[in-house]
Amino acid sequence: EVQLVESGGGLVQAGESLRLACTVSGFTFHDYAFAWFRRAPGKEREGVSFISTSDESIYYTESVKGRFAISRDNAKDTVYLQMNGLKPEDTAIYYCAAAFAVGNNWENSLRYDYWGQGTQVTVSS
């Protein structure tokens, strides 16, 4: 059974940090690229960050550059998203997603094969 389990969300104040983790099972972790998406209230789901299978490609959406950092630990089958300097506009449900072949547009959610259930991040001002 394929599972992607996110953890690490919560309620923080602006300027604080959180680290999200996504632990997977049921498929071969190192064969997949991963991304974090988020959906804020009343907004479309957006890609936040992407990491390829061997870390050779890492991308961020513009609004989180310099504040967020994605990483993966192939030994632990886990992907992380370190979020620093959180802002109220970062409030959203964050989802982990895995893609065997994401193509040229990592932000295209249709290219992802597996999704986690999401974890809530709330940033108060």
mmCIF file of N, CA and C in Angstrom:
data_model
loop_
_atom_site.group_PDB
_atom_site.id
_atom_site.type_symbol
_atom_site.label_atom_id
_atom_site.label_comp_id
_atom_site.label_asym_id
_atom_site.label_seq_id
_atom_site.Cartn_x
_atom_site.Cartn_y
_atom_site.Cartn_z
ATOM 1 N N GLU A 1 0.840 -1.196 0.000
ATOM 2 C CA GLU A 1 0.000 0.000 0.000
ATOM 3 C C GLU A 1 0.876 1.248 0.000
ATOM 4 N N VAL A 2 0.606 2.134 -0.920
ATOM 5 C CA VAL A 2 1.357 3.388 -1.001
ATOM 6 C C VAL A 2 0.868 4.351 0.072
ATOM 7 N N GLN A 3 1.819 4.909 0.793
ATOM 8 C CA GLN A 3 1.476 5.910 1.800
ATOM 9 C C GLN A 3 2.498 7.038 1.780
ATOM 10 N N LEU A 4 1.998 8.259 1.874
ATOM 11 C CA LEU A 4 2.820 9.433 2.095
ATOM 12 C C LEU A 4 2.222 10.120 3.312
ATOM 13 N N VAL A 5 2.985 10.202 4.368
ATOM 14 C CA VAL A 5 2.477 10.733 5.619
ATOM 15 C C VAL A 5 3.242 11.995 5.971
ATOM 16 N N GLU A 6 2.534 13.123 5.942
ATOM 17 C CA GLU A 6 3.142 14.400 6.303
ATOM 18 C C GLU A 6 3.027 14.643 7.799
ATOM 19 N N SER A 7 3.972 15.356 8.319
ATOM 20 C CA SER A 7 3.944 15.745 9.725
ATOM 21 C C SER A 7 4.699 17.058 9.877
ATOM 22 N N GLY A 8 4.532 17.676 11.040
ATOM 23 C CA GLY A 8 5.286 18.880 11.334
ATOM 24 C C GLY A 8 4.532 20.181 11.215
ATOM 25 N N GLY A 9 3.302 20.111 10.749
ATOM 26 C CA GLY A 9 2.512 21.338 10.660
ATOM 27 C C GLY A 9 2.102 21.827 12.037
ATOM 28 N N GLY A 10 1.523 23.014 12.063
ATOM 29 C CA GLY A 10 1.072 23.559 13.330
ATOM 30 C C GLY A 10 0.778 25.039 13.238
ATOM 31 N N LEU A 11 0.576 25.626 14.404
ATOM 32 C CA LEU A 11 0.274 27.052 14.518
ATOM 33 C C LEU A 11 1.502 27.764 15.065
ATOM 34 N N VAL A 12 1.990 28.734 14.315
ATOM 35 C CA VAL A 12 3.150 29.515 14.741
ATOM 36 C C VAL A 12 2.884 30.993 14.501
ATOM 37 N N GLN A 13 3.733 31.812 15.070
ATOM 38 C CA GLN A 13 3.642 33.247 14.843
ATOM 39 C C GLN A 13 4.539 33.635 13.667
ATOM 40 N N ALA A 14 4.234 34.752 13.081
ATOM 41 C CA ALA A 14 5.035 35.250 11.968
ATOM 42 C C ALA A 14 6.495 35.357 12.384
ATOM 43 N N GLY A 15 7.369 34.926 11.492
ATOM 44 C CA GLY A 15 8.796 34.958 11.755
ATOM 45 C C GLY A 15 9.363 33.662 12.298
ATOM 46 N N GLU A 16 8.495 32.798 12.765
ATOM 47 C CA GLU A 16 8.954 31.525 13.318
ATOM 48 C C GLU A 16 9.167 30.490 12.227
ATOM 49 N N SER A 17 9.595 29.304 12.653
ATOM 50 C CA SER A 17 9.953 28.253 11.705
ATOM 51 C C SER A 17 9.184 26.969 11.988
ATOM 52 N N LEU A 18 9.048 26.177 10.945
ATOM 53 C CA LEU A 18 8.522 24.827 11.043
ATOM 54 C C LEU A 18 9.303 23.944 10.082
ATOM 55 N N ARG A 19 9.373 22.667 10.391
ATOM 56 C CA ARG A 19 9.940 21.707 9.449
ATOM 57 C C ARG A 19 8.908 20.620 9.182
ATOM 58 N N LEU A 20 8.494 20.545 7.941
ATOM 59 C CA LEU A 20 7.569 19.499 7.531
ATOM 60 C C LEU A 20 8.357 18.270 7.106
ATOM 61 N N ALA A 21 7.789 17.107 7.367
ATOM 62 C CA ALA A 21 8.383 15.854 6.922
ATOM 63 C C ALA A 21 7.336 15.034 6.194
ATOM 64 N N CYS A 22 7.772 14.298 5.218
ATOM 65 C CA CYS A 22 6.895 13.414 4.452
ATOM 66 C C CYS A 22 7.596 12.062 4.367
ATOM 67 N N THR A 23 7.061 11.098 5.071
ATOM 68 C CA THR A 23 7.644 9.755 5.083
ATOM 69 C C THR A 23 6.800 8.845 4.217
ATOM 70 N N VAL A 24 7.460 8.109 3.326
ATOM 71 C CA VAL A 24 6.713 7.334 2.346
ATOM 72 C C VAL A 24 6.955 5.842 2.532
ATOM 73 N N SER A 25 6.035 5.061 2.015
ATOM 74 C CA SER A 25 6.163 3.616 1.985
ATOM 75 C C SER A 25 5.333 3.088 0.829
ATOM 76 N N GLY A 26 5.659 1.871 0.412
ATOM 77 C CA GLY A 26 4.877 1.234 -0.631
ATOM 78 C C GLY A 26 5.408 1.432 -2.038
ATOM 79 N N PHE A 27 6.470 2.205 -2.204
ATOM 80 C CA PHE A 27 7.117 2.356 -3.497
ATOM 81 C C PHE A 27 8.582 2.709 -3.266
ATOM 82 N N THR A 28 9.358 2.669 -4.317
ATOM 83 C CA THR A 28 10.802 2.857 -4.203
ATOM 84 C C THR A 28 11.141 4.341 -4.148
ATOM 85 N N PHE A 29 11.448 4.808 -2.979
ATOM 86 C CA PHE A 29 11.626 6.241 -2.712
ATOM 87 C C PHE A 29 12.620 6.892 -3.672
ATOM 88 N N HIS A 30 13.790 6.276 -3.863
ATOM 89 C CA HIS A 30 14.845 6.962 -4.614
ATOM 90 C C HIS A 30 14.564 7.030 -6.112
ATOM 91 N N ASP A 31 13.518 6.356 -6.582
ATOM 92 C CA ASP A 31 13.133 6.433 -7.993
ATOM 93 C C ASP A 31 12.226 7.622 -8.296
ATOM 94 N N TYR A 32 11.790 8.319 -7.264
ATOM 95 C CA TYR A 32 10.793 9.366 -7.415
ATOM 96 C C TYR A 32 11.332 10.738 -7.042
ATOM 97 N N ALA A 33 10.874 11.707 -7.811
ATOM 98 C CA ALA A 33 11.054 13.099 -7.434
ATOM 99 C C ALA A 33 9.894 13.496 -6.524
ATOM 100 N N PHE A 34 10.122 14.532 -5.738
ATOM 101 C CA PHE A 34 9.099 14.971 -4.785
ATOM 102 C C PHE A 34 8.883 16.474 -4.859
ATOM 103 N N ALA A 35 7.681 16.843 -4.476
ATOM 104 C CA ALA A 35 7.352 18.265 -4.386
ATOM 105 C C ALA A 35 6.450 18.491 -3.191
ATOM 106 N N TRP A 36 6.485 19.713 -2.740
ATOM 107 C CA TRP A 36 5.517 20.187 -1.758
ATOM 108 C C TRP A 36 4.584 21.161 -2.473
ATOM 109 N N PHE A 37 3.294 20.953 -2.298
ATOM 110 C CA PHE A 37 2.266 21.859 -2.782
ATOM 111 C C PHE A 37 1.532 22.415 -1.563
ATOM 112 N N ARG A 38 0.808 23.479 -1.793
ATOM 113 C CA ARG A 38 -0.033 23.997 -0.725
ATOM 114 C C ARG A 38 -1.312 24.563 -1.300
ATOM 115 N N ARG A 39 -2.329 24.531 -0.481
ATOM 116 C CA ARG A 39 -3.604 25.142 -0.861
ATOM 117 C C ARG A 39 -4.050 26.036 0.271
ATOM 118 N N ALA A 40 -4.089 27.321 -0.015
ATOM 119 C CA ALA A 40 -4.559 28.304 0.963
ATOM 120 C C ALA A 40 -6.072 28.468 0.806
ATOM 121 N N PRO A 41 -6.734 28.914 1.853
ATOM 122 C CA PRO A 41 -8.186 29.103 1.779
ATOM 123 C C PRO A 41 -8.580 30.006 0.611
ATOM 124 N N GLY A 42 -9.469 29.529 -0.216
ATOM 125 C CA GLY A 42 -9.962 30.332 -1.320
ATOM 126 C C GLY A 42 -9.020 30.471 -2.494
ATOM 127 N N LYS A 43 -7.923 29.720 -2.480
ATOM 128 C CA LYS A 43 -6.939 29.835 -3.563
ATOM 129 C C LYS A 43 -6.700 28.480 -4.233
ATOM 130 N N GLU A 44 -6.106 28.553 -5.404
ATOM 131 C CA GLU A 44 -5.736 27.340 -6.114
ATOM 132 C C GLU A 44 -4.533 26.683 -5.434
ATOM 133 N N ARG A 45 -4.437 25.380 -5.636
ATOM 134 C CA ARG A 45 -3.244 24.684 -5.147
ATOM 135 C C ARG A 45 -2.029 25.172 -5.923
ATOM 136 N N GLU A 46 -0.930 25.389 -5.236
ATOM 137 C CA GLU A 46 0.281 25.864 -5.906
ATOM 138 C C GLU A 46 1.488 25.031 -5.480
ATOM 139 N N GLY A 47 2.416 24.908 -6.407
ATOM 140 C CA GLY A 47 3.659 24.237 -6.102
ATOM 141 C C GLY A 47 4.544 25.133 -5.262
ATOM 142 N N VAL A 48 5.126 24.581 -4.213
ATOM 143 C CA VAL A 48 5.989 25.337 -3.321
ATOM 144 C C VAL A 48 7.455 25.041 -3.607
ATOM 145 N N SER A 49 7.780 23.753 -3.719
ATOM 146 C CA SER A 49 9.176 23.380 -3.912
ATOM 147 C C SER A 49 9.254 21.987 -4.507
ATOM 148 N N PHE A 50 10.374 21.734 -5.168
ATOM 149 C CA PHE A 50 10.584 20.464 -5.869
ATOM 150 C C PHE A 50 12.015 20.002 -5.664
ATOM 151 N N ILE A 51 12.167 18.669 -5.553
ATOM 152 C CA ILE A 51 13.502 18.097 -5.485
ATOM 153 C C ILE A 51 13.524 16.845 -6.351
ATOM 154 N N SER A 52 14.541 16.735 -7.194
ATOM 155 C CA SER A 52 14.624 15.599 -8.094
ATOM 156 C C SER A 52 15.178 14.377 -7.359
ATOM 157 N N THR A 53 15.292 13.283 -8.087
ATOM 158 C CA THR A 53 15.665 12.016 -7.466
ATOM 159 C C THR A 53 17.042 12.052 -6.817
ATOM 160 N N SER A 54 17.968 12.782 -7.438
ATOM 161 C CA SER A 54 19.334 12.815 -6.908
ATOM 162 C C SER A 54 19.751 14.192 -6.431
ATOM 163 N N ASP A 55 18.767 15.020 -6.103
ATOM 164 C CA ASP A 55 19.013 16.368 -5.608
ATOM 165 C C ASP A 55 19.639 17.297 -6.651
ATOM 166 N N GLU A 56 19.762 16.855 -7.895
ATOM 167 C CA GLU A 56 20.438 17.714 -8.865
ATOM 168 C C GLU A 56 19.586 18.897 -9.299
ATOM 169 N N SER A 57 18.280 18.779 -9.095
ATOM 170 C CA SER A 57 17.390 19.881 -9.436
ATOM 171 C C SER A 57 16.512 20.197 -8.239
ATOM 172 N N ILE A 58 16.556 21.433 -7.831
ATOM 173 C CA ILE A 58 15.727 21.925 -6.728
ATOM 174 C C ILE A 58 15.128 23.247 -7.174
ATOM 175 N N TYR A 59 13.838 23.388 -6.975
ATOM 176 C CA TYR A 59 13.139 24.606 -7.373
ATOM 177 C C TYR A 59 12.226 25.083 -6.250
ATOM 178 N N TYR A 60 11.984 26.384 -6.290
ATOM 179 C CA TYR A 60 11.072 26.999 -5.326
ATOM 180 C C TYR A 60 10.174 27.979 -6.060
ATOM 181 N N THR A 61 8.967 28.102 -5.562
ATOM 182 C CA THR A 61 8.145 29.187 -6.056
ATOM 183 C C THR A 61 8.716 30.492 -5.525
ATOM 184 N N GLU A 62 8.500 31.558 -6.266
ATOM 185 C CA GLU A 62 9.179 32.821 -5.975
ATOM 186 C C GLU A 62 8.942 33.313 -4.556
ATOM 187 N N SER A 63 7.746 33.133 -4.064
ATOM 188 C CA SER A 63 7.377 33.722 -2.776
ATOM 189 C C SER A 63 8.079 33.075 -1.583
ATOM 190 N N VAL A 64 8.698 31.910 -1.782
ATOM 191 C CA VAL A 64 9.351 31.247 -0.645
ATOM 192 C C VAL A 64 10.865 31.174 -0.800
ATOM 193 N N LYS A 65 11.381 31.664 -1.899
ATOM 194 C CA LYS A 65 12.826 31.622 -2.120
ATOM 195 C C LYS A 65 13.552 32.373 -1.010
ATOM 196 N N GLY A 66 14.600 31.734 -0.508
ATOM 197 C CA GLY A 66 15.382 32.330 0.562
ATOM 198 C C GLY A 66 14.840 32.054 1.951
ATOM 199 N N ARG A 67 13.629 31.501 2.020
ATOM 200 C CA ARG A 67 13.028 31.209 3.330
ATOM 201 C C ARG A 67 12.807 29.712 3.544
ATOM 202 N N PHE A 68 12.493 29.008 2.481
ATOM 203 C CA PHE A 68 12.201 27.571 2.566
ATOM 204 C C PHE A 68 13.355 26.772 1.960
ATOM 205 N N ALA A 69 13.534 25.554 2.466
ATOM 206 C CA ALA A 69 14.554 24.665 1.914
ATOM 207 C C ALA A 69 14.026 23.235 1.887
ATOM 208 N N ILE A 70 14.098 22.623 0.726
ATOM 209 C CA ILE A 70 13.648 21.244 0.572
ATOM 210 C C ILE A 70 14.860 20.325 0.603
ATOM 211 N N SER A 71 14.668 19.137 1.163
ATOM 212 C CA SER A 71 15.734 18.144 1.185
ATOM 213 C C SER A 71 15.110 16.759 1.231
ATOM 214 N N ARG A 72 15.925 15.761 0.988
ATOM 215 C CA ARG A 72 15.438 14.394 1.049
ATOM 216 C C ARG A 72 16.508 13.514 1.681
ATOM 217 N N ASP A 73 16.043 12.494 2.377
ATOM 218 C CA ASP A 73 16.934 11.523 2.991
ATOM 219 C C ASP A 73 16.534 10.157 2.455
ATOM 220 N N ASN A 74 17.306 9.671 1.505
ATOM 221 C CA ASN A 74 16.960 8.400 0.874
ATOM 222 C C ASN A 74 17.065 7.219 1.838
ATOM 223 N N ALA A 75 17.851 7.368 2.878
ATOM 224 C CA ALA A 75 17.983 6.291 3.854
ATOM 225 C C ALA A 75 16.746 6.181 4.746
ATOM 226 N N LYS A 76 16.032 7.302 4.869
ATOM 227 C CA LYS A 76 14.850 7.327 5.736
ATOM 228 C C LYS A 76 13.548 7.409 4.956
ATOM 229 N N ASP A 77 13.660 7.415 3.622
ATOM 230 C CA ASP A 77 12.449 7.524 2.781
ATOM 231 C C ASP A 77 11.615 8.738 3.184
ATOM 232 N N THR A 78 12.291 9.840 3.394
ATOM 233 C CA THR A 78 11.623 11.031 3.900
ATOM 234 C C THR A 78 12.079 12.269 3.144
ATOM 235 N N VAL A 79 11.122 13.134 2.874
ATOM 236 C CA VAL A 79 11.370 14.435 2.272
ATOM 237 C C VAL A 79 11.020 15.496 3.312
ATOM 238 N N TYR A 80 11.828 16.554 3.343
ATOM 239 C CA TYR A 80 11.618 17.608 4.325
ATOM 240 C C TYR A 80 11.370 18.948 3.633
ATOM 241 N N LEU A 81 10.685 19.814 4.346
ATOM 242 C CA LEU A 81 10.566 21.198 3.929
ATOM 243 C C LEU A 81 10.808 22.058 5.160
ATOM 244 N N GLN A 82 11.972 22.668 5.203
ATOM 245 C CA GLN A 82 12.301 23.587 6.284
ATOM 246 C C GLN A 82 11.743 24.952 5.926
ATOM 247 N N MET A 83 10.909 25.486 6.778
ATOM 248 C CA MET A 83 10.254 26.760 6.508
ATOM 249 C C MET A 83 10.667 27.765 7.577
ATOM 250 N N ASN A 84 11.409 28.767 7.166
ATOM 251 C CA ASN A 84 11.861 29.811 8.073
ATOM 252 C C ASN A 84 11.195 31.128 7.721
ATOM 253 N N GLY A 85 11.183 32.035 8.664
ATOM 254 C CA GLY A 85 10.605 33.343 8.400
ATOM 255 C C GLY A 85 9.178 33.275 7.910
ATOM 256 N N LEU A 86 8.386 32.437 8.555
ATOM 257 C CA LEU A 86 7.017 32.226 8.081
ATOM 258 C C LEU A 86 6.203 33.505 8.136
ATOM 259 N N LYS A 87 5.317 33.632 7.157
ATOM 260 C CA LYS A 87 4.440 34.793 7.036
ATOM 261 C C LYS A 87 2.987 34.331 7.059
ATOM 262 N N PRO A 88 2.078 35.215 7.426
ATOM 263 C CA PRO A 88 0.655 34.817 7.422
ATOM 264 C C PRO A 88 0.195 34.279 6.065
ATOM 265 N N GLU A 89 0.760 34.782 4.987
ATOM 266 C CA GLU A 89 0.365 34.308 3.662
ATOM 267 C C GLU A 89 0.869 32.904 3.348
ATOM 268 N N ASP A 90 1.685 32.333 4.227
ATOM 269 C CA ASP A 90 2.094 30.938 4.080
ATOM 270 C C ASP A 90 1.062 29.973 4.657
ATOM 271 N N THR A 91 0.051 30.520 5.301
ATOM 272 C CA THR A 91 -1.002 29.685 5.876
ATOM 273 C C THR A 91 -1.686 28.869 4.791
ATOM 274 N N ALA A 92 -1.700 27.555 4.960
ATOM 275 C CA ALA A 92 -2.267 26.659 3.952
ATOM 276 C C ALA A 92 -2.189 25.231 4.454
ATOM 277 N N ILE A 93 -2.836 24.355 3.719
ATOM 278 C CA ILE A 93 -2.585 22.929 3.900
ATOM 279 C C ILE A 93 -1.449 22.565 2.952
ATOM 280 N N TYR A 94 -0.448 21.907 3.488
ATOM 281 C CA TYR A 94 0.727 21.530 2.700
ATOM 282 C C TYR A 94 0.669 20.042 2.383
ATOM 283 N N TYR A 95 0.905 19.738 1.117
ATOM 284 C CA TYR A 95 0.843 18.367 0.636
ATOM 285 C C TYR A 95 2.182 17.942 0.056
ATOM 286 N N CYS A 96 2.533 16.728 0.326
ATOM 287 C CA CYS A 96 3.693 16.100 -0.276
ATOM 288 C C CYS A 96 3.218 15.290 -1.480
ATOM 289 N N ALA A 97 3.993 15.310 -2.560
ATOM 290 C CA ALA A 97 3.619 14.567 -3.759
ATOM 291 C C ALA A 97 4.848 13.926 -4.379
ATOM 292 N N ALA A 98 4.655 12.758 -4.975
ATOM 293 C CA ALA A 98 5.749 12.009 -5.592
ATOM 294 C C ALA A 98 5.462 11.788 -7.069
ATOM 295 N N ALA A 99 6.514 11.962 -7.876
ATOM 296 C CA ALA A 99 6.384 11.785 -9.324
ATOM 297 C C ALA A 99 7.505 10.903 -9.853
ATOM 298 N N PHE A 100 7.132 9.909 -10.668
ATOM 299 C CA PHE A 100 8.157 9.079 -11.293
ATOM 300 C C PHE A 100 8.784 9.810 -12.474
ATOM 301 N N ALA A 101 7.971 10.576 -13.191
ATOM 302 C CA ALA A 101 8.472 11.323 -14.349
ATOM 303 C C ALA A 101 7.710 12.632 -14.415
ATOM 304 N N VAL A 102 8.301 13.695 -13.870
ATOM 305 C CA VAL A 102 7.567 14.948 -13.731
ATOM 306 C C VAL A 102 7.627 15.788 -15.000
ATOM 307 N N GLY A 103 8.598 15.535 -15.884
ATOM 308 C CA GLY A 103 8.698 16.335 -17.095
ATOM 309 C C GLY A 103 9.304 17.699 -16.827
ATOM 310 N N ASN A 104 8.977 18.649 -17.678
ATOM 311 C CA ASN A 104 9.608 19.970 -17.615
ATOM 312 C C ASN A 104 8.936 20.941 -16.666
ATOM 313 N N ASN A 105 7.726 20.635 -16.263
ATOM 314 C CA ASN A 105 6.992 21.576 -15.422
ATOM 315 C C ASN A 105 6.670 20.944 -14.081
ATOM 316 N N TRP A 106 7.545 21.184 -13.116
ATOM 317 C CA TRP A 106 7.363 20.534 -11.815
ATOM 318 C C TRP A 106 6.111 21.007 -11.098
ATOM 319 N N GLU A 107 5.596 22.168 -11.495
ATOM 320 C CA GLU A 107 4.428 22.715 -10.820
ATOM 321 C C GLU A 107 3.105 22.145 -11.334
ATOM 322 N N ASN A 108 3.188 21.289 -12.338
ATOM 323 C CA ASN A 108 1.980 20.664 -12.871
ATOM 324 C C ASN A 108 1.585 19.502 -11.975
ATOM 325 N N SER A 109 0.559 19.695 -11.181
ATOM 326 C CA SER A 109 0.171 18.683 -10.204
ATOM 327 C C SER A 109 -0.300 17.385 -10.860
ATOM 328 N N LEU A 110 -0.690 17.454 -12.112
ATOM 329 C CA LEU A 110 -1.173 16.262 -12.803
ATOM 330 C C LEU A 110 -0.068 15.253 -13.053
ATOM 331 N N ARG A 111 1.200 15.682 -12.958
ATOM 332 C CA ARG A 111 2.322 14.791 -13.226
ATOM 333 C C ARG A 111 2.715 13.958 -12.022
ATOM 334 N N TYR A 112 2.044 14.178 -10.889
ATOM 335 C CA TYR A 112 2.419 13.478 -9.662
ATOM 336 C C TYR A 112 1.544 12.243 -9.475
ATOM 337 N N ASP A 113 2.222 11.170 -9.066
ATOM 338 C CA ASP A 113 1.543 9.884 -8.979
ATOM 339 C C ASP A 113 0.895 9.640 -7.623
ATOM 340 N N TYR A 114 1.544 10.134 -6.593
ATOM 341 C CA TYR A 114 1.066 9.862 -5.240
ATOM 342 C C TYR A 114 1.045 11.151 -4.419
ATOM 343 N N TRP A 115 0.075 11.200 -3.527
ATOM 344 C CA TRP A 115 -0.115 12.396 -2.683
ATOM 345 C C TRP A 115 -0.318 11.998 -1.233
ATOM 346 N N GLY A 116 0.144 12.865 -0.344
ATOM 347 C CA GLY A 116 -0.158 12.705 1.060
ATOM 348 C C GLY A 116 -1.501 13.338 1.399
ATOM 349 N N GLN A 117 -1.862 13.219 2.667
ATOM 350 C CA GLN A 117 -3.173 13.696 3.099
ATOM 351 C C GLN A 117 -3.158 15.177 3.469
ATOM 352 N N GLY A 118 -1.964 15.724 3.610
ATOM 353 C CA GLY A 118 -1.835 17.142 3.929
ATOM 354 C C GLY A 118 -1.634 17.400 5.412
ATOM 355 N N THR A 119 -0.958 18.510 5.686
ATOM 356 C CA THR A 119 -0.756 18.958 7.057
ATOM 357 C C THR A 119 -0.986 20.462 7.111
ATOM 358 N N GLN A 120 -1.702 20.905 8.108
ATOM 359 C CA GLN A 120 -2.095 22.314 8.209
ATOM 360 C C GLN A 120 -0.951 23.145 8.788
ATOM 361 N N VAL A 121 -0.669 24.228 8.123
ATOM 362 C CA VAL A 121 0.271 25.232 8.625
ATOM 363 C C VAL A 121 -0.491 26.540 8.768
ATOM 364 N N THR A 122 -0.486 27.081 9.965
ATOM 365 C CA THR A 122 -1.173 28.342 10.237
ATOM 366 C C THR A 122 -0.185 29.320 10.852
ATOM 367 N N VAL A 123 -0.077 30.485 10.233
ATOM 368 C CA VAL A 123 0.865 31.504 10.697
ATOM 369 C C VAL A 123 0.062 32.721 11.116
ATOM 370 N N SER A 124 0.170 33.073 12.379
ATOM 371 C CA SER A 124 -0.553 34.235 12.890
ATOM 372 C C SER A 124 0.328 35.476 12.827
ATOM 373 N N SER A 125 -0.314 36.603 12.681
ATOM 374 C CA SER A 125 0.435 37.866 12.558
ATOM 375 C C SER A 125 0.654 38.527 13.902
#
